[in-house]
CSV table of C-alpha atoms in Angstrom, one decimal:
chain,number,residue,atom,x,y,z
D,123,UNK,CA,153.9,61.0,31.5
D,124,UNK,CA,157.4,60.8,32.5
D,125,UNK,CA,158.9,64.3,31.0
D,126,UNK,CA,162.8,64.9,30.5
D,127,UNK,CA,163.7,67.8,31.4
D,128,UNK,CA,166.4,70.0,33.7
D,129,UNK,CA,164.7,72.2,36.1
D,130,UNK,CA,165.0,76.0,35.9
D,131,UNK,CA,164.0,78.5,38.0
D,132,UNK,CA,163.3,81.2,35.5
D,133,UNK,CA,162.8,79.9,31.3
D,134,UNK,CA,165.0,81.7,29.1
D,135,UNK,CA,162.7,81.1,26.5
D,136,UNK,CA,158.9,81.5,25.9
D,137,UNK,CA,157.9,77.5,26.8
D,138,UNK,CA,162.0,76.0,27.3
D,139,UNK,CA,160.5,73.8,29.7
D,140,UNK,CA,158.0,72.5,27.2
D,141,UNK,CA,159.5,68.3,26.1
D,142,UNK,CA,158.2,65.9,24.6
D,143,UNK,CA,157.9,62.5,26.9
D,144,UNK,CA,160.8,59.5,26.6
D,145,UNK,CA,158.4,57.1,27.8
D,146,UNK,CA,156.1,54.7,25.5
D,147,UNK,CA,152.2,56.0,26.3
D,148,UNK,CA,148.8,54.7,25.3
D,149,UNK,CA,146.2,55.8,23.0
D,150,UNK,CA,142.9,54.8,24.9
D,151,UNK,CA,140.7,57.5,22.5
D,152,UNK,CA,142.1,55.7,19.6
D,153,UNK,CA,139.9,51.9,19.9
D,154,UNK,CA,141.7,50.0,17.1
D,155,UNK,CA,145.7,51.5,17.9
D,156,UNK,CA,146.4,48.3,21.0
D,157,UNK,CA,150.4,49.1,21.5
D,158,UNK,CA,151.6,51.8,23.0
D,159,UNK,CA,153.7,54.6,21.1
D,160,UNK,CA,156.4,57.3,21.4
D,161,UNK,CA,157.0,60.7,19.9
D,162,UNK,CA,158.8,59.4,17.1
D,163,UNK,CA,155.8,58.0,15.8
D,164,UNK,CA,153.8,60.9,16.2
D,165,UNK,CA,156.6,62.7,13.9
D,166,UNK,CA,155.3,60.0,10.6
D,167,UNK,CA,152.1,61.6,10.3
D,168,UNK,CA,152.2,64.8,13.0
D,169,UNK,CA,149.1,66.3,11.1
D,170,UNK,CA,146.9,63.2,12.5
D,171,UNK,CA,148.3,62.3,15.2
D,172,UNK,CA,148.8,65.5,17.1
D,173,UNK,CA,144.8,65.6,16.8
D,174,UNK,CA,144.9,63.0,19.3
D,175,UNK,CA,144.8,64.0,23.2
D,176,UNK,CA,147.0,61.6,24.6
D,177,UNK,CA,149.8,62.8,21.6
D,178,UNK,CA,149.2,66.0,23.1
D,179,UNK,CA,149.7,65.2,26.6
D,180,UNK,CA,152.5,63.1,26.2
D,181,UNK,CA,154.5,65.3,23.0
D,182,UNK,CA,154.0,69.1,23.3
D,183,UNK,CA,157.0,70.1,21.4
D,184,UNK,CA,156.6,67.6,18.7
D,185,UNK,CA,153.4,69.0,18.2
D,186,UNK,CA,153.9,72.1,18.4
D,187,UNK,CA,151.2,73.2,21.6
D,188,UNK,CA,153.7,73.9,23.9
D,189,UNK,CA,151.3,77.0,25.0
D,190,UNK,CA,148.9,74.0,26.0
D,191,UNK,CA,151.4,72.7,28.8
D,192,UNK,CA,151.5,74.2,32.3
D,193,UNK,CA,155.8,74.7,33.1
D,194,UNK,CA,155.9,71.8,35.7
D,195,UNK,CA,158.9,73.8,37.3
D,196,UNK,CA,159.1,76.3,39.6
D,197,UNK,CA,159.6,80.0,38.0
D,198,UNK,CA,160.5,83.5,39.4
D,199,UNK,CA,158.0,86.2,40.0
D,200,UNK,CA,159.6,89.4,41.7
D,201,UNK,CA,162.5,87.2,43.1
D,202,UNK,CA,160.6,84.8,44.6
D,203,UNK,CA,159.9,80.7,43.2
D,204,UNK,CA,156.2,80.1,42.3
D,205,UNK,CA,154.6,77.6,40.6
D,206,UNK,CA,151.6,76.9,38.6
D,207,UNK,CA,149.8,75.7,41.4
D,208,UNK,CA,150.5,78.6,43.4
D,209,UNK,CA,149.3,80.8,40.6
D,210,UNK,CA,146.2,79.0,40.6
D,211,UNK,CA,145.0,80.1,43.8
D,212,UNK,CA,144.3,83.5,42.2
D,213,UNK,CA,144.7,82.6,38.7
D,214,UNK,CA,142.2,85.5,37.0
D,215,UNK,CA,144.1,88.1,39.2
D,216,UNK,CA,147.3,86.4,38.9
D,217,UNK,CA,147.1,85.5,35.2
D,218,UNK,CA,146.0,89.0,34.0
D,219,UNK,CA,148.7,91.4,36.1
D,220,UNK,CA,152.0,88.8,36.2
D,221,UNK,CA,153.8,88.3,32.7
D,222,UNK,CA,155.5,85.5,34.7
D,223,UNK,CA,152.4,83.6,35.2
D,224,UNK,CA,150.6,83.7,31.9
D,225,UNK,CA,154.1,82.7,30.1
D,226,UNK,CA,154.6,79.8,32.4
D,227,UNK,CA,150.8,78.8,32.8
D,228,UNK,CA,149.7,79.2,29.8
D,229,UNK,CA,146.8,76.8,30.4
D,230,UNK,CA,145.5,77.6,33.9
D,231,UNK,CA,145.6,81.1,32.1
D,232,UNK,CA,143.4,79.7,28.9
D,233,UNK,CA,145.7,81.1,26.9
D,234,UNK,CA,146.2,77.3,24.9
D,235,UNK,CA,146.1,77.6,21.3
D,236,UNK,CA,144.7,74.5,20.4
């Protein structure tokens, strides 16, 4: 999904980096939706929809499981820019002794909440 959002070094906030996609997306679990759909959509009915993986994937926010979405940025950890994939080389050591890491990795970690 294409994601809008401005790229931080450190989040001021729990998930800030967590947004919802601009971009149109399809539904290919859902057989009988053929047209592609936005976030907005998801908003009509947000108890149904955000059941559905692909509304997940491409609208955390409106959905509310932003704890299910890896930070896509880059994030400090003792002065130094990580990422998520760099966590993952070491992610049970990494995601049980760096705060940093489980906030911005909350799903290499398996801390989602879905």
């Amino acid at each position: 999904p294409t994601i809008s959002s401005t790229p931080s070094s450190m989040p001021s906030g729990e998930y800030d980096w967590c947004v919802d996609s601009t971009e149109k997306f399809e539904l290919p679990s859902i057989s009988y939706i053929h047209t592609k759909k936005d976030c907005g959509w998801v908003e009509s009915k947000n108890w149904f929809h955000c059941s559905i993986p692909e509304v997940i994937e491409n609208c955390p926010k409106t959905c509310e499981k932003c704890s299910c979405v890896n930070n896509p940025d880059r994030f400090e950890v003792n002065g130094q820019l990580k990422n998520c994939n760099w966590a993952g080389t070491k992610s049970g050591w990494r995601c049980s002794n760096i705060e940093e890491v489980t906030r911005n990795c909350p799903l290499l970690c398996g801390v989602c909440d879905m």
